[in-house]
Amino acid sequence: MADPARKTNPAPELADAYARVRGDSRALAAPLSDADATVQSMPDASPAKWHLAHVTWFFETMVLKPNVPGYRAFDDSFNYLFNSYYESVGERQPRPRRGMITRPHLDRILDYRAHVDAAVAELLAGDPAPSVLDLVELGLHHEQQHQELLLTDILHLFAQSPLRPAYRDPTPLPVAQGPGTARFLDFDGGIIEIGHDGDGFAYDCEGPRHQALIQPFRIADRCVTNGEWIEFIRDGGYRDPLLWLSDGWAQILEHRWSAPFYWEECDGEFWSMTLRGMQPVDPNAPVTHVSYFEADAFASWAGKRLPTEAEWEHASKGLPLAGNFAEGGAGRLRPKPAEPGRPGLRQMFGDVWEWTRSPFTPYPGFKAAEGAVGEYNGKFMNGQYVLRGGSCATPTGHIRATYRNFFQPDKRWQFSGLRLAEDA
Amino acid sequence: MADPARKTNPAPELADAYARVRGDSRALAAPLSDADATVQSMPDASPAKWHLAHVTWFFETMVLKPNVPGYRAFDDSFNYLFNSYYESVGERQPRPRRGMITRPHLDRILDYRAHVDAAVAELLAGDPAPSVLDLVELGLHHEQQHQELLLTDILHLFAQSPLRPAYRDPTPLPVAQGPGTARFLDFDGGIIEIGHDGDGFAYDCEGPRHQALIQPFRIADRCVTNGEWIEFIRDGGYRDPLLWLSDGWAQILEHRWSAPFYWEECDGEFWSMTLRGMQPVDPNAPVTHVSYFEADAFASWAGKRLPTEAEWEHASKGLPLAGNFAEGGAGRLRPKPAEPGRPGLRQMFGDVWEWTRSPFTPYPGFKAAEGAVGEYNGKFMNGQYVLRGGSCATPTGHIRATYRNFFQPDKRWQFSGLRLAEDA
Amino acid sequence: MADPARKTNPAPELADAYARVRGDSRALAAPLSDADATVQSMPDASPAKWHLAHVTWFFETMVLKPNVPGYRAFDDSFNYLFNSYYESVGERQPRPRRGMITRPHLDRILDYRAHVDAAVAELLAGDPAPSVLDLVELGLHHEQQHQELLLTDILHLFAQSPLRPAYRDPTPLPVAQGPGTARFLDFDGGIIEIGHDGDGFAYDCEGPRHQALIQPFRIADRCVTNGEWIEFIRDGGYRDPLLWLSDGWAQILEHRWSAPFYWEECDGEFWSMTLRGMQPVDPNAPVTHVSYFEADAFASWAGKRLPTEAEWEHASKGLPLAGNFAEGGAGRLRPKPAEPGRPGLRQMFGDVWEWTRSPFTPYPGFKAAEGAVGEYNGKFMNGQYVLRGGSCATPTGHIRATYRNFFQPDKRWQFSGLRLAEDA
Amino acid sequence: MADPARKTNPAPELADAYARVRGDSRALAAPLSDADATVQSMPDASPAKWHLAHVTWFFETMVLKPNVPGYRAFDDSFNYLFNSYYESVGERQPRPRRGMITRPHLDRILDYRAHVDAAVAELLAGDPAPSVLDLVELGLHHEQQHQELLLTDILHLFAQSPLRPAYRDPTPLPVAQGPGTARFLDFDGGIIEIGHDGDGFAYDCEGPRHQALIQPFRIADRCVTNGEWIEFIRDGGYRDPLLWLSDGWAQILEHRWSAPFYWEECDGEFWSMTLRGMQPVDPNAPVTHVSYFEADAFASWAGKRLPTEAEWEHASKGLPLAGNFAEGGAGRLRPKPAEPGRPGLRQMFGDVWEWTRSPFTPYPGFKAAEGAVGEYNGKFMNGQYVLRGGSCATPTGHIRATYRNFFQPDKRWQFSGLRLAEDA
């Protein structure tokens, strides 16, 4: 995350970015009632109110308190309420009990945000040290992560209600043209370089940039679609243990998975709960809300495999960071069929996070940052797989080719999908 | 519940009662935000919004739909959302998931209430059949039960918050004079009559009135106090397995009980979460939020026992139904020390529900009512004990000498306390 | 349990009884391998080895140690291993971990038995105090209880094995003639006396003898049969929530009960795992291995109810204590069809324990015995129902008309059945 | 596992190996009673009887049935009882219920072994196809794996007994001289080759041999000792969340880990349950029974890291496969202090399995074997870490430099320890 070579004072730019990102969060919260923003639908999810307050707490705790003499905390109780997992910062509300906090009201959280925003704006208007700018920048990326989680967590909450409320306009999206059969593009093997090179912001786990050795491989030019997934279902994919990792098969037996999360079959047609309410499954759009276990089983069924994160990153080299993103909540908020006929790799960024077969491990030479922010990523390097490329719920501008998202292999509530690969 | 001898048309009186009880519910909800009214803090508790809607659904389903031709349901989805446990009425939201329903908003629930209130008022203004009057009366008693639950469930919810918010004015209550040592009053044995005699309203489980045989006994003239409970604690009551029922001791080992629910020890003083926020424990007031297991162990420690429900009902004969009740939320909402020096039995009604040693079983000749209302009580006649007398959260006018409340022996979130008895 | 009026020295008789009962336990263990006798198939069950050692520990701890100067314990570690639940006697192996004790070997347990038997025989051959005789008598009744548990626990263990081994000769039992339609016998109401009168041995919970008030009632002259139960199944009894107690219905949903425990449907025929291996269900024999919840639901379906324990005891007055018992393991070990045409109440003793609708509560004036033996029954007086009459696994001579067995309402692994009753 | 270049008929050698390995299993079972061999102490562990039968079932199912015309299975029920997890072979006893199988008796399992041994001997005495030889060889390696598991599972079982029985002679082992401070040996980075090259037996997951890129690194010349671990404990290692992976810290909170598995503190001294009963912890011996989480936290505390499996394999190149192994049960069965003063890497083989930081993932180009044996390793490639080098419970001759053992990071009942590494 460090940027030791910060040449000119970027504080004004950062102030703009700050205003934009913080405004996006407010916009995302706009459709929510106080109750919508309070309830926690499962231990993995957090209330919207918590997301909105926690990212603000991050600025207050990491930026304002150490750097603004005389800064008065908005509310001393918030340090307990809205710390996420920073052991070094103190005790906190246990994660599975975040939904018990009905007070403060959403309005008071918005006041908290305004209070902190004013103080940060004033700080940035002065002549803050580079280390402060780094922390503000980190805070904004942190907030963007929580913007995506806010959306996925609200989707999960609304899916628990028998009313299946829509977060956004429930008008069905127009059906687009099919993306055509997937083509597999060839890449040579050899020593490549991956990881962040220190130019611009990145999380600590994206570095250091380092050499990696890959074998020749081929990778699909688009994501696996709902239509292909329905073939997998119809072919008995969820009923054949030989396709599955042992732990994945255990999930199937325990939870009776038979389709992606949020899917319901109704008179032979698949429907899915979405941020736009119940919608028919679009066969041309990328499949999403599948676990790593499902992605891996699908690849086995298809006679392929998932790419490694090194292959994925190598293949994405030089591609523009364009795609179907959240656009501050104004986006589609659903994966979109790949544009037919376009050459090269499609859908590498946006639409769905792509499971790779790479466990989330430290890069060679990785050292966690010092202090509380060092708890950011390193301690989660166990039992998770890397996902790449961002999704339709990822804030525009948040993604990078080196970006490493990570989740446990049984998780399904994120916008997770897959792209196939194979040995050349 | 039936009143076959209804002599004069009580519809106008009932209309008044209806307005009063329904207004009480609205008043109880007034201090709550939409979020307060939505969250479910444990499977045993329900959201305030759910209570407010469910009692209304009862009137809509049991009274309006069958008796008002052309009645239009306020919202068809509410039948699924707000049915509690009536298997004969159809599918419903699973109880532990009631807190997932963030919509409809509390305001819409209040609109629902107004819609049903208008229809019931119109129905009562006509010439309704006696069976309709009976159902309305049942509905009001049902609503009063939920008023008490609304209070106990809000207390539980607020106790989960690290902020310990107060439902009502958190000013400490004035400390009253001590109630004096408990005296034990003597009662003869013999054949007595208990149970409801059919005059006025009662739940089905309160009847039929029948003969019971009791032995001579003695019963304390007041409830056990917090001060006496502290003695029990200091004497190691929670650490001596020989005082406890086997299932109670298992609870202690599992949940590490060492004091009544909601108590916290702070610098050697006991404090308790209450509807008025954190308050010091008043040694003169009746102990509350104790389980049956604790009440039974305390009685063993004291060399006494709990009364049977027949003994309790017999002892209460002729006493006025006066006491420390909820008064539509305007009451003390805390148990009050017994008035010192007053002869006869004190605190029989109000303050705290008194655990009896009687399992909740059918009276001889009991038959559940026909139809959906028959699911009201009979199916819960297993694994629960009878409590008598009402509490500081019981609506004024709701209690009777024959009233049988019932809870599982490990439950502690109700205003449950105890009074000692012994064989003469 | 005390017998203060013991007139003549019964030590020789008691010595005979001791030899007989202890020999029965050895005989029951004979078909078991060391492994059979070691494994614990569920927390409710205990290994046969444990039963054999625990009853011996009871004699060693309660009889020998306090009364035989210089008695040398067989093995000091056994006090920890084989204490059941006597908190006052010290720490012990946690109940659900009794199956972890692979050593000592079954042979060593038999040596332990011989060691204690010799010491008890010597004690009885002297001039033991009446209190010692009382304890020996209690120990024998205690051992007989464990003989029945040994059989039910072995059945449960063998039912877990895919091989379904038979404890005894698996030859199918001859099919007997049907018992005919049940007749209901009338009994008057009034004040009756129940409970043990102090003449001969009884457990503390059987007394004191006391007056009880009953209403006129009718009771079936035989137990409910498998054939009648199959009608209940075919009529959808396990699928209609309105027949069930709420807690019972929850069991059905959780455990998918659709027939008595150990039943399996095979090509439209019901079979059952028994101590004689897999056997076809005999429609004429009493149904067994049903929970209280099932018994209660069956009674509702039949338009009847279960008897109270007072009714049962009153009805049994004067009947001989004869029936289908275990006979030291040489018995049928299966319930037997009631003898057709015989007048009066049939099957009151033996065959199956009969669920009553009475929770297991203390009789008026009940006081637990002093000391460790006082932990015998009183602390279990919660959440259980009384069963009466003994079963085909009950040792011959163990039962009395006043005998109160008790189990939680969801338990099914005992030989529990039912007899119907109704208000007259 | 394939050996396409098998030049001469190795059947006689294989017959010798077969006799030796099979004899070792019998020897390992010798100290066990039928009950010892039957009980399952946790779902991760299996009964010794099951291990003895399952490895035999493997030969019967994979070798004899397909290759010996007219072979008569010893007992048809064994296919259900002793299949481990081969979905393609059919239904099987659920893993957590393996301990319910009290019959067949241990003697009958030994008969089963003899029956199969005779048939395999006859098969090998003929002119078996190379594919048969491959399967026999695989079966022997499979059996050796279960020999180690038999020992670790018996240790776990005996540790559950309050008697803490010893599997082998409980005489304390002589205390050896200390191994001296660990030295770190340097290795260059670059492209190396790892994985099995196809010469001799290996499991499918050990191949294909492939290039890997490593950075310069340093690795300790011996394993971490108990003495060093005690320093970690005394320094608060188990109480500082910043040292731990997030999932590891959750284990500490849940299971209250404060020392390696099987350790008990007694008057300030650490003791440990071992295959030789309770023994004092030897500060000079390698620590064992630690989880990956503990190993990783220890490395963080020490300012080092665990090696990758590529580093470990590279460092071990050329070392003899000698060390402290099980020797058919006649070995020490405890880790041994490293020999002081010996140059080069010590303890790479034997003593304790060494946790690496490498998740168990497929090597580039890995393809699972066809058929049932293909279920051997691939489906477990999730959520586990690779361990290298074998232990004091590993059969002599079973280990290879390319050998990849794997367990979940919270497992502690194996002989797992660690060796530190760091970036050069």
mmCIF file of N, CA, C and O in Angstrom, chain D residues 96-134:
data_model
loop_
_atom_site.group_PDB
_atom_site.id
_atom_site.type_symbol
_atom_site.label_atom_id
_atom_site.label_comp_id
_atom_site.label_asym_id
_atom_site.label_seq_id
_atom_site.Cartn_x
_atom_site.Cartn_y
_atom_site.Cartn_z
ATOM 1 N N PRO D 96 -18.350 -41.593 10.830
ATOM 2 C CA PRO D 96 -18.435 -41.388 12.291
ATOM 3 C C PRO D 96 -19.105 -42.539 13.028
ATOM 4 O O PRO D 96 -19.196 -42.519 14.244
ATOM 5 N N ARG D 97 -19.579 -43.555 12.310
ATOM 6 C CA ARG D 97 -20.260 -44.684 12.940
ATOM 7 C C ARG D 97 -19.438 -45.964 12.826
ATOM 8 O O ARG D 97 -19.979 -47.057 12.991
ATOM 9 N N ARG D 98 -18.181 -45.831 12.520
ATOM 10 C CA ARG D 98 -17.354 -47.039 12.395
ATOM 11 C C ARG D 98 -17.197 -47.759 13.726
ATOM 12 O O ARG D 98 -16.943 -48.955 13.753
ATOM 13 N N GLY D 99 -17.357 -47.005 14.808
ATOM 14 C CA GLY D 99 -17.169 -47.611 16.121
ATOM 15 C C GLY D 99 -18.384 -48.369 16.618
ATOM 16 O O GLY D 99 -18.383 -48.906 17.728
ATOM 17 N N MET D 100 -19.440 -48.411 15.838
ATOM 18 C CA MET D 100 -20.646 -49.144 16.246
ATOM 19 C C MET D 100 -20.557 -50.625 15.887
ATOM 20 O O MET D 100 -21.420 -51.411 16.259
ATOM 21 N N ILE D 101 -19.533 -50.983 15.150
ATOM 22 C CA ILE D 101 -19.454 -52.347 14.630
ATOM 23 C C ILE D 101 -18.687 -53.218 15.618
ATOM 24 O O ILE D 101 -17.479 -53.395 15.521
ATOM 25 N N THR D 102 -19.405 -53.767 16.597
ATOM 26 C CA THR D 102 -18.721 -54.585 17.607
ATOM 27 C C THR D 102 -18.466 -55.984 17.085
ATOM 28 O O THR D 102 -17.625 -56.704 17.615
ATOM 29 N N ARG D 103 -19.226 -56.363 16.094
ATOM 30 C CA ARG D 103 -18.992 -57.642 15.444
ATOM 31 C C ARG D 103 -18.774 -57.363 13.981
ATOM 32 O O ARG D 103 -19.397 -56.466 13.441
ATOM 33 N N PRO D 104 -17.939 -58.059 13.270
ATOM 34 C CA PRO D 104 -17.189 -59.249 13.678
ATOM 35 C C PRO D 104 -16.134 -58.957 14.748
ATOM 36 O O PRO D 104 -15.642 -57.852 14.864
ATOM 37 N N HIS D 105 -15.793 -60.014 15.473
ATOM 38 C CA HIS D 105 -14.758 -60.005 16.504
ATOM 39 C C HIS D 105 -13.392 -59.795 15.856
ATOM 40 O O HIS D 105 -13.196 -60.106 14.683
ATOM 41 N N LEU D 106 -12.468 -59.259 16.636
ATOM 42 C CA LEU D 106 -11.095 -59.076 16.156
ATOM 43 C C LEU D 106 -10.529 -60.378 15.584
ATOM 44 O O LEU D 106 -9.820 -60.374 14.560
ATOM 45 N N ASP D 107 -10.868 -61.508 16.212
ATOM 46 C CA ASP D 107 -10.358 -62.793 15.706
ATOM 47 C C ASP D 107 -10.832 -63.072 14.285
ATOM 48 O O ASP D 107 -10.104 -63.637 13.468
ATOM 49 N N ARG D 108 -12.085 -62.687 14.037
ATOM 50 C CA ARG D 108 -12.604 -62.931 12.687
ATOM 51 C C ARG D 108 -11.928 -62.008 11.675
ATOM 52 O O ARG D 108 -11.715 -62.401 10.522
ATOM 53 N N ILE D 109 -11.585 -60.826 12.078
ATOM 54 C CA ILE D 109 -10.837 -59.925 11.188
ATOM 55 C C ILE D 109 -9.476 -60.539 10.880
ATOM 56 O O ILE D 109 -8.999 -60.484 9.735
ATOM 57 N N LEU D 110 -8.878 -61.158 11.864
ATOM 58 C CA LEU D 110 -7.580 -61.817 11.617
ATOM 59 C C LEU D 110 -7.758 -63.000 10.674
ATOM 60 O O LEU D 110 -6.916 -63.241 9.799
ATOM 61 N N ASP D 111 -8.875 -63.696 10.801
ATOM 62 C CA ASP D 111 -9.165 -64.778 9.845
ATOM 63 C C ASP D 111 -9.330 -64.225 8.428
ATOM 64 O O ASP D 111 -8.902 -64.825 7.447
ATOM 65 N N TYR D 112 -10.011 -63.081 8.359
ATOM 66 C CA TYR D 112 -10.213 -62.426 7.061
ATOM 67 C C TYR D 112 -8.855 -62.106 6.449
ATOM 68 O O TYR D 112 -8.605 -62.363 5.256
ATOM 69 N N ARG D 113 -7.984 -61.574 7.273
ATOM 70 C CA ARG D 113 -6.643 -61.256 6.781
ATOM 71 C C ARG D 113 -5.941 -62.513 6.252
ATOM 72 O O ARG D 113 -5.340 -62.497 5.166
ATOM 73 N N ALA D 114 -6.047 -63.591 6.979
ATOM 74 C CA ALA D 114 -5.390 -64.834 6.552
ATOM 75 C C ALA D 114 -5.978 -65.339 5.232
ATOM 76 O O ALA D 114 -5.245 -65.786 4.326
ATOM 77 N N HIS D 115 -7.285 -65.255 5.107
ATOM 78 C CA HIS D 115 -7.971 -65.688 3.882
ATOM 79 C C HIS D 115 -7.460 -64.911 2.671
ATOM 80 O O HIS D 115 -7.119 -65.480 1.632
ATOM 81 N N VAL D 116 -7.391 -63.601 2.825
ATOM 82 C CA VAL D 116 -6.933 -62.757 1.724
ATOM 83 C C VAL D 116 -5.445 -62.960 1.479
ATOM 84 O O VAL D 116 -4.996 -63.019 0.327
ATOM 85 N N ASP D 117 -4.697 -63.094 2.539
ATOM 86 C CA ASP D 117 -3.249 -63.297 2.382
ATOM 87 C C ASP D 117 -2.943 -64.556 1.566
ATOM 88 O O ASP D 117 -2.060 -64.556 0.711
ATOM 89 N N ALA D 118 -3.694 -65.602 1.843
ATOM 90 C CA ALA D 118 -3.485 -66.842 1.099
ATOM 91 C C ALA D 118 -3.778 -66.642 -0.384
ATOM 92 O O ALA D 118 -3.016 -67.080 -1.262
ATOM 93 N N ALA D 119 -4.845 -65.935 -0.662
ATOM 94 C CA ALA D 119 -5.221 -65.727 -2.059
ATOM 95 C C ALA D 119 -4.222 -64.831 -2.774
ATOM 96 O O ALA D 119 -3.876 -65.051 -3.942
ATOM 97 N N VAL D 120 -3.748 -63.792 -2.091
ATOM 98 C CA VAL D 120 -2.774 -62.905 -2.725
ATOM 99 C C VAL D 120 -1.458 -63.660 -2.944
ATOM 100 O O VAL D 120 -0.821 -63.538 -4.004
ATOM 101 N N ALA D 121 -1.069 -64.445 -1.966
ATOM 102 C CA ALA D 121 0.176 -65.222 -2.116
ATOM 103 C C ALA D 121 0.085 -66.129 -3.332
ATOM 104 O O ALA D 121 1.022 -66.215 -4.139
ATOM 105 N N GLU D 122 -1.059 -66.767 -3.472
ATOM 106 C CA GLU D 122 -1.239 -67.650 -4.628
ATOM 107 C C GLU D 122 -1.194 -66.866 -5.939
ATOM 108 O O GLU D 122 -0.575 -67.288 -6.918
ATOM 109 N N LEU D 123 -1.824 -65.718 -5.921
ATOM 110 C CA LEU D 123 -1.826 -64.873 -7.115
ATOM 111 C C LEU D 123 -0.404 -64.465 -7.475
ATOM 112 O O LEU D 123 0.004 -64.521 -8.645
ATOM 113 N N LEU D 124 0.361 -64.073 -6.471
ATOM 114 C CA LEU D 124 1.722 -63.613 -6.746
ATOM 115 C C LEU D 124 2.639 -64.754 -7.153
ATOM 116 O O LEU D 124 3.620 -64.566 -7.882
ATOM 117 N N ALA D 125 2.311 -65.943 -6.705
ATOM 118 C CA ALA D 125 3.118 -67.106 -7.079
ATOM 119 C C ALA D 125 2.898 -67.504 -8.537
ATOM 120 O O ALA D 125 3.691 -68.245 -9.118
ATOM 121 N N GLY D 126 1.823 -67.035 -9.134
ATOM 122 C CA GLY D 126 1.577 -67.297 -10.546
ATOM 123 C C GLY D 126 2.354 -66.299 -11.394
ATOM 124 O O GLY D 126 3.450 -65.883 -11.018
ATOM 125 N N ASP D 127 1.744 -65.890 -12.508
ATOM 126 C CA ASP D 127 2.426 -64.928 -13.367
ATOM 127 C C ASP D 127 1.529 -63.701 -13.540
ATOM 128 O O ASP D 127 0.975 -63.467 -14.609
ATOM 129 N N PRO D 128 1.389 -62.943 -12.485
ATOM 130 C CA PRO D 128 0.420 -61.851 -12.524
ATOM 131 C C PRO D 128 0.834 -60.746 -13.489
ATOM 132 O O PRO D 128 2.038 -60.513 -13.692
ATOM 133 N N ALA D 129 -0.145 -60.097 -14.054
ATOM 134 C CA ALA D 129 0.093 -58.980 -14.964
ATOM 135 C C ALA D 129 0.743 -57.833 -14.190
ATOM 136 O O ALA D 129 0.532 -57.689 -12.986
ATOM 137 N N PRO D 130 1.527 -57.021 -14.884
ATOM 138 C CA PRO D 130 2.143 -55.861 -14.217
ATOM 139 C C PRO D 130 1.116 -54.977 -13.523
ATOM 140 O O PRO D 130 1.383 -54.443 -12.454
ATOM 141 N N SER D 131 -0.065 -54.839 -14.093
ATOM 142 C CA SER D 131 -1.064 -53.981 -13.455
ATOM 143 C C SER D 131 -1.476 -54.542 -12.094
ATOM 144 O O SER D 131 -1.787 -53.802 -11.166
ATOM 145 N N VAL D 132 -1.459 -55.870 -11.985
ATOM 146 C CA VAL D 132 -1.763 -56.495 -10.692
ATOM 147 C C VAL D 132 -0.646 -56.200 -9.694
ATOM 148 O O VAL D 132 -0.888 -55.859 -8.535
ATOM 149 N N LEU D 133 0.582 -56.316 -10.173
ATOM 150 C CA LEU D 133 1.708 -56.014 -9.286
ATOM 151 C C LEU D 133 1.633 -54.574 -8.797
ATOM 152 O O LEU D 133 1.879 -54.286 -7.618
ATOM 153 N N ASP D 134 1.287 -53.687 -9.708
ATOM 154 C CA ASP D 134 1.148 -52.276 -9.311
ATOM 155 C C ASP D 134 0.107 -52.122 -8.215
ATOM 156 O O ASP D 134 0.304 -51.355 -7.269
#
